[in-house]
mmCIF file of C-alpha atoms in Angstrom:
data_model
loop_
_atom_site.group_PDB
_atom_site.id
_atom_site.type_symbol
_atom_site.label_atom_id
_atom_site.label_comp_id
_atom_site.label_asym_id
_atom_site.label_seq_id
_atom_site.Cartn_x
_atom_site.Cartn_y
_atom_site.Cartn_z
ATOM 1 C CA UNK Z 1 -17.172 -31.491 -20.844
ATOM 2 C CA UNK Z 2 -13.425 -32.624 -20.356
ATOM 3 C CA UNK Z 3 -11.566 -31.839 -17.036
ATOM 4 C CA UNK Z 4 -8.331 -29.360 -17.614
ATOM 5 C CA UNK Z 5 -7.588 -29.066 -13.883
ATOM 6 C CA UNK Z 6 -8.560 -25.618 -14.163
ATOM 7 C CA UNK Z 7 -12.079 -25.444 -13.005
ATOM 8 C CA UNK Z 8 -12.932 -24.455 -9.568
ATOM 9 C CA UNK Z 9 -13.344 -27.418 -7.437
ATOM 10 C CA UNK Z 10 -16.419 -27.283 -5.471
ATOM 11 C CA UNK Z 11 -15.014 -25.936 -2.222
ATOM 12 C CA UNK Z 12 -13.122 -23.161 -3.410
ATOM 13 C CA UNK Z 13 -16.360 -22.328 -5.246
ATOM 14 C CA UNK Z 14 -18.221 -22.444 -2.064
ATOM 15 C CA UNK Z 15 -15.284 -20.669 -0.439
ATOM 16 C CA UNK Z 16 -15.789 -17.724 -3.070
ATOM 17 C CA UNK Z 17 -19.435 -17.608 -2.156
ATOM 18 C CA UNK Z 18 -19.159 -17.466 1.112
ATOM 19 C CA UNK Z 19 -16.688 -14.307 1.190
ATOM 20 C CA UNK Z 20 -19.109 -12.613 -1.367
ATOM 21 C CA UNK Z 21 -21.723 -13.323 1.269
ATOM 22 C CA UNK Z 22 -19.462 -11.893 4.290
ATOM 23 C CA UNK Z 23 -18.849 -9.007 1.973
ATOM 24 C CA UNK Z 24 -21.918 -8.065 1.241
ATOM 25 C CA UNK Z 25 -23.655 -8.447 5.236
ATOM 26 C CA UNK Z 26 -21.144 -6.757 6.202
ATOM 27 C CA UNK Z 27 -21.174 -3.829 3.307
ATOM 28 C CA UNK Z 28 -24.932 -3.571 3.817
ATOM 29 C CA UNK Z 29 -24.933 -3.317 7.677
ATOM 30 C CA UNK Z 30 -21.769 -0.454 7.351
ATOM 31 C CA UNK Z 31 -24.276 1.403 4.371
ATOM 32 C CA UNK Z 32 -27.357 1.439 6.541
ATOM 33 C CA UNK Z 33 -25.168 2.832 9.638
ATOM 34 C CA UNK Z 34 -23.442 5.180 7.782
ATOM 35 C CA UNK Z 35 -26.422 7.055 5.615
ATOM 36 C CA UNK Z 36 -28.627 6.787 8.925
ATOM 37 C CA UNK Z 37 -25.979 8.438 11.049
ATOM 38 C CA UNK Z 38 -23.969 10.675 8.922
ATOM 39 C CA UNK Z 39 -25.783 11.041 5.416
ATOM 40 C CA UNK Z 40 -22.813 8.935 3.636
ATOM 41 C CA UNK Z 41 -22.769 5.894 1.655
ATOM 42 C CA UNK Z 42 -19.987 3.557 1.984
ATOM 43 C CA UNK Z 43 -18.235 4.406 -1.386
ATOM 44 C CA UNK Z 44 -18.779 7.927 0.052
ATOM 45 C CA UNK Z 45 -17.078 7.125 3.075
ATOM 46 C CA UNK Z 46 -14.359 4.819 1.453
ATOM 47 C CA UNK Z 47 -13.442 7.665 -0.917
ATOM 48 C CA UNK Z 48 -12.986 10.395 1.613
ATOM 49 C CA UNK Z 49 -10.818 7.787 3.869
ATOM 50 C CA UNK Z 50 -8.443 7.126 0.891
ATOM 51 C CA UNK Z 51 -8.203 10.839 0.400
ATOM 52 C CA UNK Z 52 -7.422 11.949 3.838
ATOM 53 C CA UNK Z 53 -4.252 9.750 3.696
ATOM 54 C CA UNK Z 54 -2.666 11.678 0.958
ATOM 55 C CA UNK Z 55 -0.020 13.832 1.760
ATOM 56 C CA UNK Z 56 1.905 16.743 0.207
ATOM 57 C CA UNK Z 57 5.518 16.190 -1.768
ATOM 58 C CA UNK Z 58 6.305 13.308 -4.162
ATOM 59 C CA UNK Z 59 4.266 10.603 -4.579
ATOM 60 C CA UNK Z 60 1.573 12.282 -1.878
ATOM 61 C CA UNK Z 61 -1.421 12.510 -4.077
ATOM 62 C CA UNK Z 62 -3.238 10.147 -5.829
ATOM 63 C CA UNK Z 63 -4.658 10.053 -9.448
ATOM 64 C CA UNK Z 64 -7.931 9.541 -10.022
ATOM 65 C CA UNK Z 65 -7.185 5.969 -11.611
ATOM 66 C CA UNK Z 66 -5.531 4.811 -8.137
ATOM 67 C CA UNK Z 67 -8.286 6.661 -6.294
ATOM 68 C CA UNK Z 68 -10.548 4.397 -8.732
ATOM 69 C CA UNK Z 69 -8.725 1.515 -7.907
ATOM 70 C CA UNK Z 70 -8.621 1.778 -4.035
ATOM 71 C CA UNK Z 71 -12.560 2.471 -3.874
ATOM 72 C CA UNK Z 72 -13.229 -0.304 -6.467
ATOM 73 C CA UNK Z 73 -15.330 1.740 -8.718
ATOM 74 C CA UNK Z 74 -14.588 2.548 -12.560
ATOM 75 C CA UNK Z 75 -12.762 5.754 -13.368
ATOM 76 C CA UNK Z 76 -16.056 7.200 -14.317
ATOM 77 C CA UNK Z 77 -17.962 6.257 -11.639
ATOM 78 C CA UNK Z 78 -15.277 7.726 -9.383
ATOM 79 C CA UNK Z 79 -15.235 10.920 -11.523
ATOM 80 C CA UNK Z 80 -19.158 11.341 -10.457
ATOM 81 C CA UNK Z 81 -18.412 10.518 -7.047
ATOM 82 C CA UNK Z 82 -15.660 12.939 -6.396
ATOM 83 C CA UNK Z 83 -18.037 15.370 -8.165
ATOM 84 C CA UNK Z 84 -20.755 14.687 -5.897
ATOM 85 C CA UNK Z 85 -18.753 15.066 -3.035
ATOM 86 C CA UNK Z 86 -17.013 18.236 -4.086
ATOM 87 C CA UNK Z 87 -20.812 19.815 -4.529
ATOM 88 C CA UNK Z 88 -21.252 18.659 -0.872
ATOM 89 C CA UNK Z 89 -18.330 20.968 -0.368
ATOM 90 C CA UNK Z 90 -16.418 17.664 1.130
ATOM 91 C CA UNK Z 91 -13.819 17.429 -1.507
ATOM 92 C CA UNK Z 92 -11.768 20.183 -3.905
ATOM 93 C CA UNK Z 93 -10.070 19.198 -7.137
ATOM 94 C CA UNK Z 94 -6.874 21.113 -8.617
ATOM 95 C CA UNK Z 95 -4.500 20.560 -11.288
ATOM 96 C CA UNK Z 96 -0.865 19.191 -10.417
ATOM 97 C CA UNK Z 97 1.824 21.925 -10.607
ATOM 98 C CA UNK Z 98 4.365 19.593 -12.362
ATOM 99 C CA UNK Z 99 1.690 18.072 -14.718
ATOM 100 C CA UNK Z 100 -1.205 19.933 -16.021
ATOM 101 C CA UNK Z 101 -3.054 16.868 -16.887
ATOM 102 C CA UNK Z 102 -2.984 15.439 -13.522
ATOM 103 C CA UNK Z 103 -5.981 16.499 -11.489
ATOM 104 C CA UNK Z 104 -5.381 15.758 -7.487
ATOM 105 C CA UNK Z 105 -8.453 15.853 -5.309
ATOM 106 C CA UNK Z 106 -8.278 16.759 -1.430
ATOM 107 C CA UNK Z 107 -10.471 16.373 1.267
ATOM 108 C CA UNK Z 108 -11.688 19.774 2.909
ATOM 109 C CA UNK Z 109 -12.001 20.779 6.279
ATOM 110 C CA UNK Z 110 -15.600 19.669 6.290
ATOM 111 C CA UNK Z 111 -15.082 16.220 4.582
ATOM 112 C CA UNK Z 112 -12.322 15.529 7.473
ATOM 113 C CA UNK Z 113 -14.839 16.654 10.158
ATOM 114 C CA UNK Z 114 -17.491 14.549 8.530
ATOM 115 C CA UNK Z 115 -15.199 11.682 8.220
ATOM 116 C CA UNK Z 116 -14.088 11.763 12.195
ATOM 117 C CA UNK Z 117 -17.492 11.819 12.848
ATOM 118 C CA UNK Z 118 -18.669 8.858 10.775
ATOM 119 C CA UNK Z 119 -15.431 7.083 11.650
ATOM 120 C CA UNK Z 120 -17.155 5.341 15.257
ATOM 121 C CA UNK Z 121 -19.959 4.863 13.282
ATOM 122 C CA UNK Z 122 -18.489 2.734 10.587
ATOM 123 C CA UNK Z 123 -16.052 0.994 13.099
ATOM 124 C CA UNK Z 124 -19.249 -0.106 15.467
ATOM 125 C CA UNK Z 125 -20.787 -1.420 12.144
ATOM 126 C CA UNK Z 126 -18.186 -3.250 11.313
ATOM 127 C CA UNK Z 127 -17.749 -5.016 14.636
ATOM 128 C CA UNK Z 128 -21.305 -5.533 14.697
ATOM 129 C CA UNK Z 129 -21.379 -6.978 11.295
ATOM 130 C CA UNK Z 130 -18.635 -9.319 11.702
ATOM 131 C CA UNK Z 131 -20.146 -10.491 15.340
ATOM 132 C CA UNK Z 132 -23.563 -11.209 13.518
ATOM 133 C CA UNK Z 133 -21.846 -13.273 10.679
ATOM 134 C CA UNK Z 134 -19.563 -15.031 13.449
ATOM 135 C CA UNK Z 135 -22.619 -16.840 14.401
ATOM 136 C CA UNK Z 136 -23.014 -18.917 10.745
ATOM 137 C CA UNK Z 137 -20.491 -21.643 11.047
ATOM 138 C CA UNK Z 138 -19.804 -21.289 7.307
ATOM 139 C CA UNK Z 139 -18.617 -17.709 7.915
ATOM 140 C CA UNK Z 140 -17.270 -17.521 10.949
ATOM 141 C CA UNK Z 141 -13.633 -18.703 9.563
ATOM 142 C CA UNK Z 142 -13.614 -15.808 7.437
ATOM 143 C CA UNK Z 143 -14.219 -13.702 10.332
ATOM 144 C CA UNK Z 144 -11.647 -15.092 12.393
ATOM 145 C CA UNK Z 145 -9.289 -14.580 8.917
ATOM 146 C CA UNK Z 146 -10.690 -10.922 8.859
ATOM 147 C CA UNK Z 147 -10.017 -10.651 12.741
ATOM 148 C CA UNK Z 148 -6.396 -11.636 12.366
ATOM 149 C CA UNK Z 149 -5.041 -10.249 9.233
ATOM 150 C CA UNK Z 150 -2.427 -7.306 9.683
ATOM 151 C CA UNK Z 151 -2.462 -4.236 7.874
ATOM 152 C CA UNK Z 152 -0.425 -4.366 4.758
ATOM 153 C CA UNK Z 153 3.073 -2.527 5.012
ATOM 154 C CA UNK Z 154 2.664 0.993 3.351
ATOM 155 C CA UNK Z 155 4.571 0.683 -0.669
ATOM 156 C CA UNK Z 156 7.132 3.542 -1.315
#
């Protein structure tokens, strides 16, 4: 094979593997905690969290493709997830007033209550997973990077 300069270097590949490992460990730890204590999956928690941040007015609601992007799922998987949470009474859907093709999804009071109850579980499990990962020399620099990241500035 001829080197073109675009192949990943060994360090880049190792870094990606370490990042993937860290993500998998964190997600698995949080998943177990949320399922055990709150009856939620990580994806369900993430969806409730994203949708709880919406507001009324221009730009306040997310379209389904935006929701899918924010929880890193396909649109069809997001629709199925929304349907499951709607069946549990945690979400509601309705047509957009200005564009009848648009469907909005809101978190119900029951969904907000469950989300509030699950937040400490999520936060504790995240902290535990990061602390455990920090013991691994390969993952420790990534843990430090996660811990020192600033929240992204809101987009207009």
